Coordinates of C-alpha atoms in Angstrom, one line a residue:
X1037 CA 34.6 26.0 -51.4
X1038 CA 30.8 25.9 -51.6
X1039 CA 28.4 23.3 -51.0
X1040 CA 26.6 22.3 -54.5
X1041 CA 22.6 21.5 -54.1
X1042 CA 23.4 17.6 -54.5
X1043 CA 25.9 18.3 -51.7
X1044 CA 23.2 19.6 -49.4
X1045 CA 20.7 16.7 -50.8
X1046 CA 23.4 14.0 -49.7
X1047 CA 23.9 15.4 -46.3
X1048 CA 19.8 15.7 -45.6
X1049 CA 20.0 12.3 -46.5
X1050 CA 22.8 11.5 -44.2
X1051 CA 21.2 13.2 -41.1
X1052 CA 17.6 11.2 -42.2
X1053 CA 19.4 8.3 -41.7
X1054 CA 21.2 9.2 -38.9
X1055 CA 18.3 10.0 -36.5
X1056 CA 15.8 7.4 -38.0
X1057 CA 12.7 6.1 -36.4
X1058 CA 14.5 3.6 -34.5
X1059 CA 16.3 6.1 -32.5
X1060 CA 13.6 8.2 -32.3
X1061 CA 11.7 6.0 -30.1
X1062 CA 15.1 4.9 -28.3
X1063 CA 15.0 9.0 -27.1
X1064 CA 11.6 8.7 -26.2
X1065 CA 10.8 5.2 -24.1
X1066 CA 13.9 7.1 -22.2
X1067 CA 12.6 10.8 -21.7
X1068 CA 9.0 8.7 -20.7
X1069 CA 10.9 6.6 -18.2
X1070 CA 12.6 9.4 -16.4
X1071 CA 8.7 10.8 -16.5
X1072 CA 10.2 14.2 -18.5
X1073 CA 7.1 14.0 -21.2
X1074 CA 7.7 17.7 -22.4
X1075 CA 11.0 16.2 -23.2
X1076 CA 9.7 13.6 -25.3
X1077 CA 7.0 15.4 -26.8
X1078 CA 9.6 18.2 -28.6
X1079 CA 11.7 15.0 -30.0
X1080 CA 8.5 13.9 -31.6
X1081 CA 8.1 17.6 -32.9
X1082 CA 12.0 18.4 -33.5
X1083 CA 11.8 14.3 -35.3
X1084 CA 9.3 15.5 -37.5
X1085 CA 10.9 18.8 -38.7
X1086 CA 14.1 16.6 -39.6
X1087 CA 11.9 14.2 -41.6
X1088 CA 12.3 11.1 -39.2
X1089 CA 8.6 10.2 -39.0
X1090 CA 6.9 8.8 -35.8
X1091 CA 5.1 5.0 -36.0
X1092 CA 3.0 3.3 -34.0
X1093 CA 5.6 2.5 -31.4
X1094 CA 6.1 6.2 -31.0
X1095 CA 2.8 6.9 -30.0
X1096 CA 2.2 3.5 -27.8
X1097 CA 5.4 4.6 -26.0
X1098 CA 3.8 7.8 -25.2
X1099 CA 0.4 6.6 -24.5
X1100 CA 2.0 4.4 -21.8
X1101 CA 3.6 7.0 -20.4
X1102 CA 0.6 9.3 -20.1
X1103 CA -1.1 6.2 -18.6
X1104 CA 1.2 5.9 -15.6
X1105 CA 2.4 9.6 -14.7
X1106 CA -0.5 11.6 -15.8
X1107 CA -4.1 10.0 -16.3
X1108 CA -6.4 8.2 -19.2
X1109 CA -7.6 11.3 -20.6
X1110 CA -4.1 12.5 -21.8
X1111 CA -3.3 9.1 -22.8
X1112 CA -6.5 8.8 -25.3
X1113 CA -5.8 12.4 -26.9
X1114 CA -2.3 11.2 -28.4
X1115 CA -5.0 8.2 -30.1
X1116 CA -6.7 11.3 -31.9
X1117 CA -3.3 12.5 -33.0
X1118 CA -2.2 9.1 -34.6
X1119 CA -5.3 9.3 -36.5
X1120 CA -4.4 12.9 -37.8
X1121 CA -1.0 11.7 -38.6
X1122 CA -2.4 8.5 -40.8
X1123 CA -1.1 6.3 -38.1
X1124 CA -4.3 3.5 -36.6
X1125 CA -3.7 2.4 -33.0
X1126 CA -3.2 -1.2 -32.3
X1127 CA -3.8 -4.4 -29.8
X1128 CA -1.2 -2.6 -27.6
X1129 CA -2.3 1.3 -27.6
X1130 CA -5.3 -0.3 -26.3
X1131 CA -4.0 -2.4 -23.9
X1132 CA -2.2 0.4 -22.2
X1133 CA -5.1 2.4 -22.0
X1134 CA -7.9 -0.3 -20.8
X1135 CA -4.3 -1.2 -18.2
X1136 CA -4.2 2.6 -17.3
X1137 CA -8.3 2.5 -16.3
X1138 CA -8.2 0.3 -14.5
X1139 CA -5.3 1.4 -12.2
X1140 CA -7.7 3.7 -11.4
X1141 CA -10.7 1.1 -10.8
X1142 CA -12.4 2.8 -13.9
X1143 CA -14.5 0.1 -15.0
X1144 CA -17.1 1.9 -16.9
X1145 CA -14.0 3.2 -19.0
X1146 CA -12.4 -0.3 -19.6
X1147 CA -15.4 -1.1 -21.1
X1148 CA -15.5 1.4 -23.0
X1149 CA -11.9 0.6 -24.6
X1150 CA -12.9 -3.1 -24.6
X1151 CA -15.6 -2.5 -26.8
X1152 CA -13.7 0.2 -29.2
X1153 CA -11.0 -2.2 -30.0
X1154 CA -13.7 -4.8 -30.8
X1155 CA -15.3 -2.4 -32.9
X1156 CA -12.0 -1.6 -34.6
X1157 CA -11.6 -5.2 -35.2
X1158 CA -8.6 -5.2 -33.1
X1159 CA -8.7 -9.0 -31.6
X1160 CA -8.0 -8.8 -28.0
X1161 CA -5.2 -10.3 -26.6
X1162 CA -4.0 -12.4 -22.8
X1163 CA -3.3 -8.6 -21.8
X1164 CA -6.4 -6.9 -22.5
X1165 CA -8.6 -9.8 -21.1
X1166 CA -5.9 -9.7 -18.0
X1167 CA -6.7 -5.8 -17.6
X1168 CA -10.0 -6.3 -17.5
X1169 CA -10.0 -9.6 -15.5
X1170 CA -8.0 -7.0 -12.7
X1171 CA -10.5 -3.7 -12.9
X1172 CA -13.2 -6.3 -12.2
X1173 CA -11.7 -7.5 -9.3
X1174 CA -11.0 -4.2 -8.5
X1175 CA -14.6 -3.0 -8.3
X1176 CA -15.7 -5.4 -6.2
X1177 CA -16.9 -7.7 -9.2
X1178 CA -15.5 -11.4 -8.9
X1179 CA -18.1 -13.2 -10.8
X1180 CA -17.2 -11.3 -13.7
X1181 CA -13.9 -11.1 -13.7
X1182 CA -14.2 -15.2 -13.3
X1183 CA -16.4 -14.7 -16.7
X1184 CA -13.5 -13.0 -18.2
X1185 CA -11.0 -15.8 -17.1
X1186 CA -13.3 -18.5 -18.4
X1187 CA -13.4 -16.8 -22.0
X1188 CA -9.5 -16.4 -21.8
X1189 CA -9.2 -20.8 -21.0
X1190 CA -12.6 -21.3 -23.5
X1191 CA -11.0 -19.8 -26.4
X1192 CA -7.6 -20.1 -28.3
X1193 CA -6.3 -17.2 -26.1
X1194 CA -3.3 -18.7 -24.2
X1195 CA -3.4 -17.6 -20.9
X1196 CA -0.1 -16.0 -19.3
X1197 CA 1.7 -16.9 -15.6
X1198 CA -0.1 -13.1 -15.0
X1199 CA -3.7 -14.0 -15.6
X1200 CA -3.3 -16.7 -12.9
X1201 CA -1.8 -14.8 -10.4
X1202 CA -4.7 -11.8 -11.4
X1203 CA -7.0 -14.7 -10.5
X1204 CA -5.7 -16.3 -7.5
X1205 CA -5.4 -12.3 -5.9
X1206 CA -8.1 -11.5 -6.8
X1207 CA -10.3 -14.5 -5.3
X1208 CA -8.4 -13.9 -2.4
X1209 CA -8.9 -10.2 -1.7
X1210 CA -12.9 -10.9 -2.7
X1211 CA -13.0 -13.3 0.0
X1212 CA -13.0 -16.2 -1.9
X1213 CA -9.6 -17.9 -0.8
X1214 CA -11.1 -21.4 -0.6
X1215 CA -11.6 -21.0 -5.0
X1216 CA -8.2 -19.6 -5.0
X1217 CA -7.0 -22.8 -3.2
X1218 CA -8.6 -25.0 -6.0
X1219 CA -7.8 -22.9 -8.8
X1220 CA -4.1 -23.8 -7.6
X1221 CA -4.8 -27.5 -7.1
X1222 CA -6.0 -27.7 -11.0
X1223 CA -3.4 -25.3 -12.3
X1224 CA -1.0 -28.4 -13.7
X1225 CA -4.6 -28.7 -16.2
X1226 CA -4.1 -25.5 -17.7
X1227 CA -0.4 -26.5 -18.6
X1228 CA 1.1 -24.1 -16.1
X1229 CA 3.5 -24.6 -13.6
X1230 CA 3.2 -22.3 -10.3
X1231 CA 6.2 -19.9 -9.5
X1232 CA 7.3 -18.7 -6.4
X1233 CA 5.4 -15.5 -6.9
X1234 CA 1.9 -17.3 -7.4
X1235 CA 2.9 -19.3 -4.5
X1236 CA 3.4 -16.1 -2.0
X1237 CA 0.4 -14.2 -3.6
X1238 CA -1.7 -17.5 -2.1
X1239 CA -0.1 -18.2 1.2
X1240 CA -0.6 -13.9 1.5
X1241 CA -4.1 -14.4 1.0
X1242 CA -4.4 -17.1 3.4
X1243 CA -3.0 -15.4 5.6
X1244 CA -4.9 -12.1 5.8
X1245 CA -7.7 -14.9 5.9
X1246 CA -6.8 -16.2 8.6
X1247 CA -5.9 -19.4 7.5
X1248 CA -2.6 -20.0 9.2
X1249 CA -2.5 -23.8 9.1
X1250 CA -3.0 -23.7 5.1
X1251 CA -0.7 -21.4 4.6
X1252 CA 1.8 -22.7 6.6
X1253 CA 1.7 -26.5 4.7
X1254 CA 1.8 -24.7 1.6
X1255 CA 4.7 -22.8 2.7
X1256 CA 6.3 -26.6 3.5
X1257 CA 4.9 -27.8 -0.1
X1258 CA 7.2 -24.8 -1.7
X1259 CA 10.0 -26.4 -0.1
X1260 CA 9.1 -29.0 -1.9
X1261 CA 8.3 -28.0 -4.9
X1262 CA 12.0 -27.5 -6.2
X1263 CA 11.2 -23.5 -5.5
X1264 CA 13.2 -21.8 -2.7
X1265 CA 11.1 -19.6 -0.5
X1266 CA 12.5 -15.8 -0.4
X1267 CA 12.1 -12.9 2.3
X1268 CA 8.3 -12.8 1.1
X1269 CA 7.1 -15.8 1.9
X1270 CA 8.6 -16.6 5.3
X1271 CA 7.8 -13.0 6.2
X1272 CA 4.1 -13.4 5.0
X1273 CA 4.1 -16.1 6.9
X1274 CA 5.9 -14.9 10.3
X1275 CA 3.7 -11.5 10.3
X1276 CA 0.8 -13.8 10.2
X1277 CA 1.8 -15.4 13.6
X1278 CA 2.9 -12.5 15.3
X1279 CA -0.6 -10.8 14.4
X1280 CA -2.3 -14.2 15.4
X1281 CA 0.0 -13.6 18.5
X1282 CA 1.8 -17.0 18.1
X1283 CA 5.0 -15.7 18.8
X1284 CA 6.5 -19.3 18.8
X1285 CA 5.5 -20.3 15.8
X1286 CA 6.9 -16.8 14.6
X1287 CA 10.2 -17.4 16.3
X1288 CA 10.2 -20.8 14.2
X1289 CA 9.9 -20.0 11.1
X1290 CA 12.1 -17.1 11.6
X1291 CA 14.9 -20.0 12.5
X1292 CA 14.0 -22.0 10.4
X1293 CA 14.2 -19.5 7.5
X1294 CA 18.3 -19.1 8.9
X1295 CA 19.5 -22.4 9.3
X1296 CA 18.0 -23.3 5.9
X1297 CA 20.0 -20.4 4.4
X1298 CA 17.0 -19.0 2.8
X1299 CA 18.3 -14.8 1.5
X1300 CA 16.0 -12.3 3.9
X1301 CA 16.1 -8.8 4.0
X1302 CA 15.6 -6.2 6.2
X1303 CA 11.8 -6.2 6.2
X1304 CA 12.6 -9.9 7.3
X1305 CA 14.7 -9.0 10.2
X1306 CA 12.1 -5.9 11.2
X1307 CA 9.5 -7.9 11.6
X1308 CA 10.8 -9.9 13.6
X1309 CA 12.3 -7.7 16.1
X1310 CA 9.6 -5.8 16.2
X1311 CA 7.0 -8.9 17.8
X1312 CA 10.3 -9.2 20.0
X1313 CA 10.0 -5.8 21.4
X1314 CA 5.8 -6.7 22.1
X1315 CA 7.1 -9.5 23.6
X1316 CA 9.1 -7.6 26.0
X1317 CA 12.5 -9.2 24.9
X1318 CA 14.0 -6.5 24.1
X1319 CA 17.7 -7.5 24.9
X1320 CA 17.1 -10.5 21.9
X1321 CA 15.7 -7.4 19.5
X1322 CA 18.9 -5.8 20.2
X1323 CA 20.9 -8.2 19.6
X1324 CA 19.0 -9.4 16.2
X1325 CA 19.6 -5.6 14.9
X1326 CA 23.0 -5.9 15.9
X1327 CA 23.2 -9.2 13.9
X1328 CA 21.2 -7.3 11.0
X1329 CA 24.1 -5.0 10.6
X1330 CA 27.0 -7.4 10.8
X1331 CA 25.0 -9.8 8.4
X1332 CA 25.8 -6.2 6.2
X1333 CA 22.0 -5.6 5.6
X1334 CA 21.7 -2.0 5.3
X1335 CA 19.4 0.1 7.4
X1336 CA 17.0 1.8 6.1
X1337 CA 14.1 4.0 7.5
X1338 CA 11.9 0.8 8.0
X1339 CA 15.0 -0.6 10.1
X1340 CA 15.7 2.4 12.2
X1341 CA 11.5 3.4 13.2
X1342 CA 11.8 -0.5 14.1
X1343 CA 14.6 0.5 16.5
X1344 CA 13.5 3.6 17.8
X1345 CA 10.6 2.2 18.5
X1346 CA 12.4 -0.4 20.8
X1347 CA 14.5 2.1 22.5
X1348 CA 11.2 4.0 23.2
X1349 CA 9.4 0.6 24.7
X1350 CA 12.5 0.3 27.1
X1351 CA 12.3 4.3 28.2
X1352 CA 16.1 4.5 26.7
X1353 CA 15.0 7.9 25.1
X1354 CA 18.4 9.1 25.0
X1355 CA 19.9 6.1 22.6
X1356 CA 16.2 6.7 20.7
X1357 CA 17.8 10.2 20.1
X1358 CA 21.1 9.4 19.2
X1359 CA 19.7 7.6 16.4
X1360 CA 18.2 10.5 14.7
X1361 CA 22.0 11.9 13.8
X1362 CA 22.9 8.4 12.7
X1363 CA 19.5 8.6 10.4
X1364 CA 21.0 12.2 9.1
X1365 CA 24.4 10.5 8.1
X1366 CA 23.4 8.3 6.4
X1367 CA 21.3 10.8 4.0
X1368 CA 17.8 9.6 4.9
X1369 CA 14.8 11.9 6.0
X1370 CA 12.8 11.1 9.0
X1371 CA 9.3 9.9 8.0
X1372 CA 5.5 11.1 10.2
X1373 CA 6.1 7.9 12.2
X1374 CA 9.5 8.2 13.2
X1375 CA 8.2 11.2 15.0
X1376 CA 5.3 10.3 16.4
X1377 CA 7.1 6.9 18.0
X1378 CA 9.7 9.6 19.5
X1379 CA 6.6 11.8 21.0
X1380 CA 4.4 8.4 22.0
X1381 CA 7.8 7.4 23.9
X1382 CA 8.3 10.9 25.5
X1383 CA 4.4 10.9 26.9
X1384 CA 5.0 7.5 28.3
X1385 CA 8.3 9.0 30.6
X1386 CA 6.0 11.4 31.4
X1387 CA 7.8 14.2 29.6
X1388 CA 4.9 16.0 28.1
X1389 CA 6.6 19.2 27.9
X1390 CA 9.3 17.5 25.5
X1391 CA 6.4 15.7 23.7
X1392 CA 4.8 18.7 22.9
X1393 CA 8.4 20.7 22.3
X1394 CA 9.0 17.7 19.6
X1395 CA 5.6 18.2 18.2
X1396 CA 6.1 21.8 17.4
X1397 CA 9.2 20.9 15.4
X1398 CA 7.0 18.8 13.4
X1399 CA 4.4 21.0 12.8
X1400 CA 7.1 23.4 11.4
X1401 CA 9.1 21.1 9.7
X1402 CA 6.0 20.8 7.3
X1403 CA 4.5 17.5 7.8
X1404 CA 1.4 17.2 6.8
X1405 CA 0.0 14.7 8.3
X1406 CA 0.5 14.6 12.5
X1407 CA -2.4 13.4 13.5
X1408 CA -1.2 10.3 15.3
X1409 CA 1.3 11.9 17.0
X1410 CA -1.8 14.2 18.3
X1411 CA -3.7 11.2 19.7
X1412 CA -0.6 10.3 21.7
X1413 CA -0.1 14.0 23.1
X1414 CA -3.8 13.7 23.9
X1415 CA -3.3 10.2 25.5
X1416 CA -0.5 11.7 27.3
X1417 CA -2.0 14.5 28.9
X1418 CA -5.0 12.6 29.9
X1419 CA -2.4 9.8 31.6
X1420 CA -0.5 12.5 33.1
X1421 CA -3.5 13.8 35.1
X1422 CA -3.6 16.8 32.8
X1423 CA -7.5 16.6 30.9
X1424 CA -8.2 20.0 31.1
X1425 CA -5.2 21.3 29.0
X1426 CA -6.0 18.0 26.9
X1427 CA -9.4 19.2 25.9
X1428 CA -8.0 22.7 24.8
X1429 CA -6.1 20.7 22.7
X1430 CA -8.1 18.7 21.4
X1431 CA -9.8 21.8 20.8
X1432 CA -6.9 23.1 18.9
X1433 CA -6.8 20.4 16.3
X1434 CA -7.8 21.0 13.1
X1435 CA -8.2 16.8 12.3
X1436 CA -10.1 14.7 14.5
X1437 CA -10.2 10.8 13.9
X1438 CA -12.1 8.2 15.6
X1439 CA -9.6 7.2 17.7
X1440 CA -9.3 10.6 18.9
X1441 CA -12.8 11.1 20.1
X1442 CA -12.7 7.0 21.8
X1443 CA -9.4 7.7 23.5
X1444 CA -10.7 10.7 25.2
X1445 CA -14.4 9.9 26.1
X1446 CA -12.7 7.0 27.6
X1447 CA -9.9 9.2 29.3
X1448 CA -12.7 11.3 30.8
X1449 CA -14.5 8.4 32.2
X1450 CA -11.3 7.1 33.6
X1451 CA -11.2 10.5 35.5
X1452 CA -14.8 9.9 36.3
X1453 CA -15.8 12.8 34.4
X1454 CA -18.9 11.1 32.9
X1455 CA -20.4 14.0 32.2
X1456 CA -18.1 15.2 30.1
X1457 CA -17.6 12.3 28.2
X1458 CA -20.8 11.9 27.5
X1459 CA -21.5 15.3 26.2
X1460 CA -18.2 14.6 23.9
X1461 CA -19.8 11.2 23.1
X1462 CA -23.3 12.6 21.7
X1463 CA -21.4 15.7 20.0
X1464 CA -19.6 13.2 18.0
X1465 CA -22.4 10.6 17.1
X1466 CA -24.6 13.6 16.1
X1467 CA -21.5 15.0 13.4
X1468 CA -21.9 11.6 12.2
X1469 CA -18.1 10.3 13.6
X1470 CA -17.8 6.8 14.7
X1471 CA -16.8 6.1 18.0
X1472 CA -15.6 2.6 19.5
X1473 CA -18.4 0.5 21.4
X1474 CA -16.2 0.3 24.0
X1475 CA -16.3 4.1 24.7
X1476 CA -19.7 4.3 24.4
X1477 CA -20.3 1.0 27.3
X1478 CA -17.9 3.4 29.4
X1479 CA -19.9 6.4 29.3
X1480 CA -23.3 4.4 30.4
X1481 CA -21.7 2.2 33.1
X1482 CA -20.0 5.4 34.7
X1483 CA -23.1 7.3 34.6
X1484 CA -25.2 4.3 36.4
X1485 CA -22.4 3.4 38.4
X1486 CA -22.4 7.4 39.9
X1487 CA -26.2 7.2 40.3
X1488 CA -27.2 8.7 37.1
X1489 CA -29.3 6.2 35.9
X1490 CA -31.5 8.2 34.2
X1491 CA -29.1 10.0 32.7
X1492 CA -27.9 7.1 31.8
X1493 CA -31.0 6.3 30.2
X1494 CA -31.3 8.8 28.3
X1495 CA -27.9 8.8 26.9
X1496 CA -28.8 5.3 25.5
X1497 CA -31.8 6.9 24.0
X1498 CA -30.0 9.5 22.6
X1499 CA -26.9 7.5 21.2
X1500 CA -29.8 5.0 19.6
X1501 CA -31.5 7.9 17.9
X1502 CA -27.8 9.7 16.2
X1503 CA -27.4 6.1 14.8
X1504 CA -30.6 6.0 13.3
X1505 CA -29.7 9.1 11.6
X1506 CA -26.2 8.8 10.6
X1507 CA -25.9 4.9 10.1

């Protein structure tokens, strides 16, 4: 039996209202999140063709997308295309794109966007100002990202849990971590109640300011506070100490973060056992792993370097090996520094021939980036007595850091080759390469020490005059 022409009309209909616009974006928000944008492109195309029409949400979807997987430019060509198709962009294409700028610290280009959506007489919303707020910050610019937060509290704009934690980082990473303090204190005058996450990005910044005793009371205020602490703030808080190398307190708040019951992770527990194994208790390190495991944390590649790196401390380079067929099992991928722990533990037995054995199998397993486990070879060699065949390979290396050139100029002074290291030192202050004071000190004290002082002299001329040129 044959279709009629209203029988083709009804079923046109049908599929129109089958795949409507709804669905269309449904298709698209999840080709964009699984980062397949060709994908969601040809649905737009293949939408169109059927009839189902793309809106603004289409585009915005896409625009995000472009934003985060692909760059700005992209992004702001699809705005040209909502144009063409009758469609004008909104508060929110423009907050992903002035978001998406300054990702990239692109200030001059937030600006840009700010001022477009003005000029479109789009009003800006908490996100665009909190995009902004962030690129300033970003480039170095707290005063007027603080001008950006005082027109968000000045005007009718109500400002978002976001803008405040935007503020309270970005003081902190400017420097400014006495403001961020205060801008906490007065936060119950802007109606807002701080949440564990404002909390830790605070006691973070005290911490990487040094401020161990503010961080730590406000650590005891969250306790107070109704809030319970997770795995981020007590390991903020720990890693703080151990870099402050106050172990004890370390150890305390470690225990304390147990027998309170507090949930920690593995990140929790590696931290830990790693200022265990600098401590040298490395029986107690072995033990905590043991304890992460039956506590059924899963390792992961964070947990096992942490380990490795143990077994290498304690010259157990066999257990540090079986580990790397326990990694495989378990379907992970040894990273760069899993490596170049295993070859920094090899040169310290004195195996350089195994060292360098394991650092060809790196080299071919592709990694691109070795040059750590270089500096330890180098180290190695030197240590072992061997700094001729180190200086052919240092010679050999294509990437040369400043740690490289320090830990050999102060190798070669150790093997009272002053000479040498000086001649190492100058070639490396005239290419314009920084090199540790340290090193330099080394160099002139051997020479003056040997009876060269007026090569000596000279040296310290010399290193005066590269600094004046490259500095």
């Amino acid at each position: 039996m044959e279709a009629t022409g209203y029988d083709v009309v009804g079923a046109n209909e049908r599929m129109v209202c089958i795949f409507s616009t709804k669905l269309l974006n449904i298709c698209i928000a999840s080709f964009c999140k699984a980062k397949q944008l060709g994908k969601a492109e040809a649905i737009i195309v293949d939408g169109i063709r059927l009839g189902v029409l793309p809106d603004v949400v289409t585009y915005n979807t896409l625009i995000a997308a472009y934003c985060r997987f692909i760059g700005i430019d992209t992004a702001y060509s699809v705005v040209h295309r909502m144009k063409e198709a009758g469609i004008n962009p909104d508060v929110v294409t423009y907050n992903s794109l002035i978001a998406g700028a300054s990702k990239h610290c692109l200030l001059s280009q937030c600006l840009d966007l700010f001022e477009e959506m003005l000029q479109k007489g789009l009003r800006p919303d908490v996100w665009s100002y909190n995009s902004l707020m962030h690129c300033f910050f970003k480039s170095g610019q707290p005063d007027e990202a603080n001008r950006v937060f005082q027109d968000i509290i000045l005007s009718n704009i109500d400002p978002s849990t976001t803008t405040f934690n935007i503020m309270i980082n970005g003081l902190c990473k400017n420097g400014y971590t006495e403001n961020a303090l205060m801008l906490f204190r007065n936060l119950q005058r802007h109606r807002f109640t701080p949440q564990i996450d404002t909390y830790n990005i605070l006691i973070n910044g005290l911490c990487k300011a040094g401020r161990l005793g503010a961080a730590r009371r406000l650590l005891k205020e969250l306790g107070q506070s109704g809030h319970i602490p997770n795995a981020i703030t007590y390991t903020t808080v720990m890693k703080c100490c151990f870099r402050s190398r106050r172990f004890k307190q370390g150890l305390e708040i470690f225990t304390e973060m147990k027998e309170k019951g507090y949930t920690f992770d593995g990140f929790a527990y590696c931290t830990i056992i790693g200022a265990l194994v600098k401590m040298g208790r490395t029986e107690e390190a072995n033990e905590l792993m043991e304890n992460m495991v039956t506590d059924g944390i899963e390792l992961d590649m964070v947990s096992y370097n942490t380990l490795i790196n143990m077994y290498c401390k304690k010259g157990n380079l066999e257990a540090a090996y079986n580990l790397l067929d326990e990694i495989e099992k378990g379907g992970f991928e040894c990273d760069e520094y899993t490596h170049t722990i295993l070859i920094d533990g090899l040169c310290k037995v004195s195996n350089i021939e195994g060292a360098e054995r394991h650092l060809r199998y790196m080299t071919m397993m592709g990694f691109n980036s070795n040059l750590v486990a270089f500096n330890c070879l180098l180290d190695g060699l030197c240590k072992a007595g061997e700094v001729d065949y180190a200086m052919k390979v240092f010679k050999s290396m294509e990437l040369k850091d400043s740690f490289t050139y320090s830990s050999l100029v102060h190798n070669l002074c150790k093997a009272r080759r002053f000479h040498s290291a000086a001649k190492l030192l100058l070639s490396c202050l005239r290419s314009g390469v920084k090199i540790l004071r340290s090193a330099q000190k080394a160099v002139i004290l051997g020479l003056n020490s040997s009876g060269y002082s007026r090569e000596a002299s000279r040296l310290r001329s010399k290193i005066r005059l590269a600094k004046l040129l490259h500095f």
